[in-house]
Amino acid sequence: MGQSRKLRRTLRGIVIFLSLSLFGSGSYAAYLMIIKPITTTVDKIGATTTGKEIDEVTDVEVEAVKPISLLLLGIDNRPESGSLNSDIIMVATLNPETKSATIVSLPRDSHLSPGKGLPSRKANYYYPYFHNKEKLTAYKHTRDLFGNFFQIPIDAAVSVDFDGFRKMVDELGGVDIDVPMNMRYVDNADGTNINLKKGPQTLNGKQALDYVRYRKSNMGTAESSDTERNKRQHEVIDQMLGKVFSLGGVMKLNKLMEIAGDHVQTDIPASKLLDFFQKYIGIDRSKIQYISLEGEWISPFIELSQEEIEQARQALKDTLEGKTATPQTSEDGSNVSSATTTPAPGTRP
């Protein structure tokens, strides 16, 4: 029984990791090197499962190629933190016909008032709230909440924990980042010890996690905004995808899949995961619009701009409806079409 559950977790991890990487490649070469071998492997070990580790699995239809929306969560489940806070919250819409996608990053401290008997709290409060009430339905209720906020139906949720992110970066040999400033922060309560120096360098898994998490400082270095942190997350994801789809990355896929099997979860049924990946791998990286919502810090919350919220909602809907955004170019050359956006990976000036 234990081996069967481990097998299901590994199978799930194989396809979730690759489906998360759909933003990294739409090439036929990727199909030959990755999807075809994975299909063969799945056939050998058995793609069907019985029983459910998540009670409310999504009924997302992947048999037909159609636009889809996803909730993406980065979960802090470190034993030292004693929490399940979702430090990274993104909503993505993907359209396989236009080969485009929109990804909206929501600051974790955003002030939300969802109503329906739910308390008014920070955005990262709700996943652990639902998880603590009923673990098996946490994804469904969290999807519904953020779907109501962005006024779109969210078809499925995918989460990765901090330890999985760190291990993946280490397995890929680190990420090459030009750190824009010194970053220093210590929290003895949960073991956080961020100590990054300004300048170009290769960050290991722990350092990359520190880089995407850094915001506050208690050691004299400059602080960072949530928007800057969201942009750093996009930067590291871009680096990881580039390495995954390099020859060296492909050679490491087995280990990466093993890591994903232990640290990534979704409410997409295992029987549909491979089909999901095959349907949505063709997204064009140059047609991915990244949007980082901004707001005003009014302790203890970030109060989001209603105008930016409406712009983000419209951008997500436009992708689902097959409308292509017409980017405007900011002074730094990045693509801007609504709220605060950054260009797709691979299209930086």
Short mmCIF file of C-alpha atoms in Angstrom, two decimals, residues 29-329:
data_model
loop_
_atom_site.label_atom_id
_atom_site.label_comp_id
_atom_site.label_asym_id
_atom_site.label_seq_id
_atom_site.Cartn_x
_atom_site.Cartn_y
_atom_site.Cartn_z
CA ALA A 29 12.19 18.84 -29.89
CA ALA A 30 10.74 19.11 -26.40
CA TYR A 31 8.08 16.60 -27.42
CA LEU A 32 10.64 14.12 -28.71
CA MET A 33 12.94 14.46 -25.71
CA ILE A 34 10.37 14.74 -22.95
CA ILE A 35 6.72 13.96 -23.63
CA LYS A 36 7.20 10.80 -25.70
CA PRO A 37 9.57 9.13 -23.19
CA ILE A 38 7.32 10.17 -20.30
CA THR A 39 4.29 8.70 -22.09
CA THR A 40 6.15 5.40 -22.45
CA THR A 41 7.17 5.47 -18.79
CA VAL A 42 3.61 6.19 -17.66
CA ASP A 43 2.30 3.31 -19.77
CA LYS A 44 4.81 0.95 -18.14
CA ILE A 45 4.16 1.86 -14.54
CA GLY A 46 0.40 2.48 -14.86
CA ALA A 47 -1.20 5.88 -15.24
CA THR A 48 -4.48 4.99 -13.56
CA THR A 49 -4.96 5.25 -9.82
CA THR A 50 -7.64 4.25 -7.35
CA GLY A 51 -8.58 6.29 -4.35
CA LYS A 52 -7.96 9.99 -3.81
CA GLU A 53 -5.53 11.77 -1.53
CA ILE A 54 -7.48 14.97 -2.30
CA ASP A 55 -11.23 14.52 -1.83
CA GLU A 56 -12.50 17.34 -4.04
CA VAL A 57 -10.55 16.72 -7.24
CA THR A 58 -11.24 19.21 -9.98
CA ASP A 59 -13.49 18.17 -12.85
CA VAL A 60 -11.39 20.18 -15.32
CA GLU A 61 -11.85 18.84 -18.84
CA VAL A 62 -8.56 18.36 -20.66
CA GLU A 63 -9.93 16.08 -23.36
CA ALA A 64 -10.93 19.14 -25.39
CA VAL A 65 -8.36 21.82 -26.09
CA LYS A 66 -9.80 24.95 -24.53
CA PRO A 67 -8.63 27.90 -22.42
CA ILE A 68 -7.93 27.04 -18.80
CA SER A 69 -7.20 28.89 -15.57
CA LEU A 70 -4.90 27.79 -12.75
CA LEU A 71 -4.15 28.86 -9.19
CA LEU A 72 -0.41 28.56 -8.47
CA LEU A 73 0.77 28.56 -4.84
CA GLY A 74 4.21 28.56 -3.23
CA ILE A 75 3.73 27.10 0.24
CA ASP A 76 5.90 27.72 3.31
CA ASN A 77 5.48 24.44 5.18
CA ARG A 78 8.85 24.45 6.94
CA PRO A 79 8.58 22.85 10.39
CA GLU A 80 10.37 25.89 11.84
CA SER A 81 7.69 28.27 10.56
CA GLY A 82 4.81 26.21 11.90
CA SER A 83 2.56 27.43 9.08
CA LEU A 84 1.22 26.68 5.62
CA ASN A 85 1.23 30.27 4.43
CA SER A 86 1.09 30.73 0.67
CA ASP A 87 4.00 33.14 0.17
CA ILE A 88 3.55 33.02 -3.62
CA ILE A 89 0.06 33.46 -5.08
CA MET A 90 -0.45 33.54 -8.83
CA VAL A 91 -3.45 33.11 -11.10
CA ALA A 92 -2.74 32.04 -14.67
CA THR A 93 -4.97 31.81 -17.73
CA LEU A 94 -3.75 29.77 -20.72
CA ASN A 95 -5.18 29.76 -24.23
CA PRO A 96 -3.86 26.94 -26.44
CA GLU A 97 -5.46 28.38 -29.59
CA THR A 98 -3.69 31.75 -29.38
CA LYS A 99 -0.72 30.11 -27.60
CA SER A 100 -0.83 32.93 -25.04
CA ALA A 101 -1.00 33.19 -21.26
CA THR A 102 -1.49 35.79 -18.56
CA ILE A 103 -0.04 35.34 -15.07
CA VAL A 104 -1.12 37.68 -12.27
CA SER A 105 0.93 37.79 -9.06
CA LEU A 106 -0.95 38.84 -5.94
CA PRO A 107 1.11 40.21 -3.02
CA ARG A 108 0.77 37.86 -0.06
CA ASP A 109 -0.15 40.76 2.27
CA SER A 110 -2.99 41.98 0.03
CA HIS A 111 -6.08 42.90 2.06
CA LEU A 112 -9.00 40.70 1.03
CA SER A 113 -12.59 40.80 2.26
CA PRO A 114 -14.20 37.79 0.56
CA GLY A 115 -17.48 37.84 2.48
CA LYS A 116 -19.61 34.67 2.67
CA GLY A 117 -18.80 34.37 6.37
CA LEU A 118 -15.04 34.45 5.80
CA PRO A 119 -12.84 36.83 7.81
CA SER A 120 -11.11 39.86 6.29
CA ARG A 121 -7.42 38.92 6.18
CA LYS A 122 -4.20 38.90 4.14
CA ALA A 123 -4.27 36.90 0.91
CA ASN A 124 -1.85 34.27 2.26
CA TYR A 125 -4.19 33.51 5.17
CA TYR A 126 -6.84 31.60 3.29
CA TYR A 127 -5.14 28.43 2.05
CA PRO A 128 -3.98 27.41 5.56
CA TYR A 129 -7.39 28.48 6.90
CA PHE A 130 -9.18 26.08 4.57
CA HIS A 131 -6.51 23.41 5.04
CA ASN A 132 -6.89 23.49 8.81
CA LYS A 133 -10.69 23.29 8.54
CA GLU A 134 -10.74 20.40 6.06
CA LYS A 135 -7.54 19.30 4.35
CA LEU A 136 -9.23 17.38 1.55
CA THR A 137 -11.24 20.35 0.28
CA ALA A 138 -8.64 23.11 0.81
CA TYR A 139 -7.70 23.45 -2.87
CA LYS A 140 -11.32 23.70 -3.99
CA HIS A 141 -12.24 26.40 -1.51
CA THR A 142 -9.04 28.36 -2.17
CA ARG A 143 -9.69 28.18 -5.93
CA ASP A 144 -13.23 29.41 -5.41
CA LEU A 145 -12.07 32.32 -3.26
CA PHE A 146 -9.48 33.63 -5.72
CA GLY A 147 -11.78 32.87 -8.62
CA ASN A 148 -14.40 35.13 -7.05
CA PHE A 149 -11.77 37.81 -6.45
CA PHE A 150 -10.61 37.83 -10.08
CA GLN A 151 -14.14 37.13 -11.38
CA ILE A 152 -13.15 34.08 -13.42
CA PRO A 153 -13.66 30.36 -12.83
CA ILE A 154 -10.39 28.73 -11.74
CA ASP A 155 -10.18 25.17 -13.02
CA ALA A 156 -7.36 23.72 -10.93
CA ALA A 157 -4.71 24.45 -8.30
CA VAL A 158 -1.01 23.53 -8.20
CA SER A 159 1.30 24.06 -5.23
CA VAL A 160 5.01 23.59 -4.56
CA ASP A 161 6.67 23.85 -1.16
CA PHE A 162 9.87 25.72 -0.30
CA ASP A 163 11.96 22.59 0.14
CA GLY A 164 10.98 21.33 -3.30
CA PHE A 165 11.92 24.64 -4.90
CA ARG A 166 15.31 24.61 -3.16
CA LYS A 167 16.07 21.02 -4.20
CA MET A 168 15.09 21.66 -7.82
CA VAL A 169 17.42 24.66 -8.08
CA ASP A 170 20.28 22.64 -6.56
CA GLU A 171 19.65 19.75 -8.97
CA LEU A 172 19.82 22.20 -11.90
CA GLY A 173 23.19 23.50 -10.71
CA GLY A 174 21.91 26.83 -9.43
CA VAL A 175 20.61 29.92 -11.22
CA ASP A 176 22.68 32.80 -12.61
CA ILE A 177 21.38 36.06 -11.17
CA ASP A 178 22.67 39.63 -11.05
CA VAL A 179 21.55 40.50 -7.52
CA PRO A 180 20.58 44.21 -7.61
CA MET A 181 21.47 45.04 -3.99
CA ASN A 182 22.72 43.59 -0.73
CA MET A 183 20.00 41.57 1.01
CA ARG A 184 20.21 40.76 4.71
CA TYR A 185 17.49 39.49 7.02
CA VAL A 186 17.53 37.19 10.06
CA ASP A 187 14.59 35.60 11.86
CA ASN A 188 15.72 33.26 14.61
CA ALA A 189 12.16 32.09 15.21
CA ASP A 190 11.85 30.24 11.89
CA GLY A 191 15.53 29.92 10.99
CA THR A 192 15.50 32.44 8.12
CA ASN A 193 18.99 33.81 7.44
CA ILE A 194 19.18 35.80 4.19
CA ASN A 195 22.64 37.10 3.32
CA LEU A 196 23.10 37.96 -0.37
CA LYS A 197 25.65 40.36 -1.82
CA LYS A 198 25.05 42.67 -4.75
CA GLY A 199 26.39 41.55 -8.12
CA PRO A 200 26.28 38.71 -10.69
CA GLN A 201 26.58 35.22 -9.18
CA THR A 202 25.27 31.67 -9.29
CA LEU A 203 22.74 31.13 -6.51
CA ASN A 204 22.25 27.68 -5.01
CA GLY A 205 18.82 26.47 -3.94
CA LYS A 206 18.85 28.08 -0.52
CA GLN A 207 20.14 31.37 -1.90
CA ALA A 208 17.60 31.36 -4.75
CA LEU A 209 14.80 30.84 -2.23
CA ASP A 210 16.17 33.73 -0.16
CA TYR A 211 16.32 35.87 -3.32
CA VAL A 212 12.66 35.33 -4.21
CA ARG A 213 11.49 35.74 -0.59
CA TYR A 214 13.48 38.81 0.46
CA ARG A 215 11.48 41.92 1.36
CA LYS A 216 12.16 43.20 4.86
CA SER A 217 15.56 43.89 6.41
CA ASN A 218 16.59 44.02 10.05
CA MET A 219 20.33 44.17 9.36
CA GLY A 220 20.77 47.57 7.69
CA THR A 221 20.25 46.66 4.01
CA ALA A 222 17.67 48.29 1.77
CA GLU A 223 14.20 46.78 1.84
CA SER A 224 12.26 45.52 -1.18
CA SER A 225 8.64 45.86 -2.31
CA ASP A 226 6.25 43.00 -3.03
CA THR A 227 6.25 44.01 -6.70
CA GLU A 228 10.05 43.74 -6.86
CA ARG A 229 9.83 40.37 -5.14
CA ASN A 230 7.28 39.16 -7.69
CA LYS A 231 9.60 40.22 -10.52
CA ARG A 232 12.46 38.30 -8.90
CA GLN A 233 10.24 35.23 -8.78
CA HIS A 234 9.63 35.55 -12.54
CA GLU A 235 13.38 35.96 -13.09
CA VAL A 236 14.29 32.79 -11.21
CA ILE A 237 11.52 30.79 -12.89
CA ASP A 238 12.90 31.94 -16.25
CA GLN A 239 16.38 30.74 -15.30
CA MET A 240 15.06 27.39 -14.09
CA LEU A 241 13.05 26.80 -17.26
CA GLY A 242 16.05 27.63 -19.41
CA LYS A 243 18.08 24.99 -17.58
CA VAL A 244 15.31 22.38 -17.56
CA PHE A 245 15.04 22.50 -21.34
CA SER A 246 18.77 22.51 -21.95
CA LEU A 247 20.50 19.23 -22.73
CA GLY A 248 21.90 19.08 -19.20
CA GLY A 249 18.46 19.69 -17.73
CA VAL A 250 16.85 16.95 -19.78
CA MET A 251 19.47 14.53 -18.48
CA LYS A 252 18.38 15.43 -14.93
CA LEU A 253 14.64 15.03 -15.49
CA ASN A 254 14.37 11.76 -13.58
CA LYS A 255 15.74 13.35 -10.42
CA LEU A 256 13.66 16.50 -10.93
CA MET A 257 10.54 14.37 -11.30
CA GLU A 258 11.39 12.51 -8.10
CA ILE A 259 11.69 15.84 -6.26
CA ALA A 260 8.40 17.06 -7.71
CA GLY A 261 6.68 13.85 -6.64
CA ASP A 262 7.48 14.64 -3.01
CA HIS A 263 6.96 18.40 -3.03
CA VAL A 264 4.31 19.31 -5.64
CA GLN A 265 0.56 18.77 -5.32
CA THR A 266 -2.48 19.46 -7.47
CA ASP A 267 -6.19 18.69 -7.55
CA ILE A 268 -6.00 17.61 -11.21
CA PRO A 269 -6.65 13.84 -11.22
CA ALA A 270 -3.53 11.80 -11.98
CA SER A 271 -5.34 10.18 -14.90
CA LYS A 272 -5.60 13.57 -16.62
CA LEU A 273 -2.19 15.05 -15.87
CA LEU A 274 -0.30 13.73 -18.86
CA ASP A 275 -3.10 14.77 -21.21
CA PHE A 276 -3.08 18.20 -19.56
CA PHE A 277 0.62 18.62 -20.22
CA GLN A 278 0.35 17.54 -23.84
CA LYS A 279 -2.55 19.92 -24.51
CA TYR A 280 -0.93 23.03 -23.05
CA ILE A 281 2.79 22.68 -23.78
CA GLY A 282 2.48 24.83 -26.92
CA ILE A 283 2.16 28.17 -25.08
CA ASP A 284 4.50 30.71 -26.73
CA ARG A 285 6.86 32.19 -24.13
CA SER A 286 6.88 35.49 -26.03
CA LYS A 287 3.10 35.69 -25.52
CA ILE A 288 3.13 35.36 -21.75
CA GLN A 289 2.02 38.52 -19.98
CA TYR A 290 3.20 38.86 -16.35
CA ILE A 291 1.22 41.21 -14.12
CA SER A 292 2.25 42.18 -10.59
CA LEU A 293 -0.49 43.91 -8.63
CA GLU A 294 0.65 46.87 -6.56
CA GLY A 295 -0.90 48.74 -3.68
CA GLU A 296 -0.32 51.03 -0.75
CA TRP A 297 1.10 49.66 2.50
CA ILE A 298 -1.32 50.53 5.30
CA SER A 299 -0.18 48.33 8.18
CA PRO A 300 -0.72 45.43 8.42
CA PHE A 301 -2.06 45.15 4.86
CA ILE A 302 -1.32 46.10 1.28
CA GLU A 303 -4.40 47.93 0.04
CA LEU A 304 -4.63 47.14 -3.65
CA SER A 305 -5.66 49.68 -6.25
CA GLN A 306 -9.17 48.92 -7.49
CA GLU A 307 -8.19 50.18 -10.93
CA GLU A 308 -5.29 47.69 -11.10
CA ILE A 309 -7.54 44.88 -9.89
CA GLU A 310 -9.99 45.62 -12.70
CA GLN A 311 -7.16 45.73 -15.24
CA ALA A 312 -5.83 42.38 -14.05
CA ARG A 313 -9.31 40.83 -14.17
CA GLN A 314 -9.75 42.04 -17.73
CA ALA A 315 -6.33 40.75 -18.80
CA LEU A 316 -7.13 37.28 -17.45
CA LYS A 317 -10.52 37.29 -19.19
CA ASP A 318 -9.00 38.53 -22.45
CA THR A 319 -6.66 35.55 -22.55
CA LEU A 320 -9.52 33.14 -21.92
CA GLU A 321 -11.52 34.80 -24.71
CA GLY A 322 -8.63 34.68 -27.16
CA LYS A 323 -7.96 38.40 -27.21
CA THR A 324 -4.31 39.39 -27.63
CA ALA A 325 -3.04 42.24 -25.47
CA THR A 326 -1.30 45.13 -27.22
CA PRO A 327 1.71 45.82 -25.00
CA GLN A 328 2.90 49.34 -24.40
CA THR A 329 6.60 49.91 -23.92
#
